[in-house]
Amino acid sequence: MNDPHMPEIQGRLVYTCIGCGKRYDIYDFVYTCPECRSLLKIENTEFDRLKRVPAQHWREIFDSRRNTNLPELSGVFRFHELILPIVPGGDVIYLGEGQTPMVRANAEMSAWVGVPFLVKNDGLNPSASFKDRGMASAISFLNHVIRVRNLDSVLGICASTGDTSAAAALYLSYLPKDKVQAVVLLPAGKVTPQQLSQPLGSGAVVIEMPGVFDDCMRVVEELAQNYHVVLLNSKNPVRILGQKSYAYEIAQQLDWDTEDLTVVVPIGNAGNITAVMEGFADLCELGIIPALPTILGVQSHHADPIARWRASGTYAPLKVSPSVAQAAMIGDPVSFPKVRKLVKEHFADRFHVVSVTETEIMEGMLRANRNGHVVCTQGGESVAGLKKALCDGILPASGRFILDSTSHQLKFSVFQQMYFEDTFAPEYGIRIDDSLKNRPVSLQADTLEIARHLGLKKKG
Ligand SMILES: *Cc1c(COP(=O)(O)O)cnc(C)c1O
Ligand SMILES: [Zn+2]
């Protein structure tokens, strides 16, 4: 523990209500303000002390930790001071999350989208989505609270469009079984078989209920309000802390140069885009980066309340229709008030949202994957969103572009299959481009037959 890279325990964290500003003890399990029902954010009341450290020194600290093999500093806790500075290294749970690669699009793909760009592939996390980032902070914090408060029958619970439950079940399964139990609520038939298999495999109690995500979320919120459970949705602001690391990593991978940068993020419950904006705002406030990037949010036109708000100025929850970007199929995003506040305070003219069609999402995903990527349907949404924003003149075709692919292609392979087999229900409204289809070919185990099928010419 005397490693010079190891951060000291410092700071004072509180929950601060984003509505009335009241503060609450971080060690209590609260998720909305008991006074005014608004969302809570986590504030480091000693954040200004971090400003006394010169920006160059911060960059050196974070870069030097890149060369350590300490598990506590290998994942999102590389940015310990900006995430959970009150949690000692010994309480950190690291399962391999964070530090995901940025992959340069090839010439063919860049030409199709309209600009050169990079995909930061968050599908390469342990449960194959970015949700692991926030779960690493939430479960490390829970582990810390269990120890210091000597708790012994903790029930961690979440509602999910699939990936939150996979991440929650995975991280909770690492904690002692005699103290902690995992429960996940899923909308029946609205998560993919791969996503359903994940919490089952991690040993969680999996409850399937009729309805969509918004219905599961309502039940979980009522449970959290009336019973002793630990809510692990992104409404729990400890989740947002870890998810900020996506922004920190982008900055670090660009050698802290964020001039003329645009980051493209699919929006569901809006926890991720909140975290990405907060993360860049932190770095800017500490002088670690020279400028805030532009943020481009993307939604399917079947679930686009935030795009409508950005276009019309008024926000209204809406009823969703089926979307291949199923993990983002949310009609009343819980974190919308945080997005509105961040845009007002920091991102004003650097924040856009576009709405794309289901056909465009599928085409974005399929073309990306035919060019060396492994993006999911939500990653396809990012691709389609960037192409659309360029076409519509919302973004200039200059500068640098980073697209968030939020999970792994394999989690959403059923949608690829429906495309290739032409079996989409009409509600999706997907027009199939036959040239993007691909099917296995059945042939005998016969060299001649296969060579003939491939049109091969005999040697010599
Ligand atoms: C959860 C999720 C999203 C949406 O993120 P929010 O934080 O809910 O906006 C997008 N893509 C994938 C793969 C997800 O799991
Ligand atoms: Zn309040």
CSV table of C-alpha atoms and ligand atoms in Angstrom, one decimal, residues 17 20 33 36, ligand 2:
chain,number,residue,atom,x,y,z
A,17,CYS,CA,-30.1,17.9,-4.5
A,20,CYS,CA,-33.2,22.7,-3.8
A,33,CYS,CA,-34.2,14.5,-2.3
A,36,CYS,CA,-38.3,18.2,-3.1
B,2,ZN,ZN,-34.3,19.0,-3.0
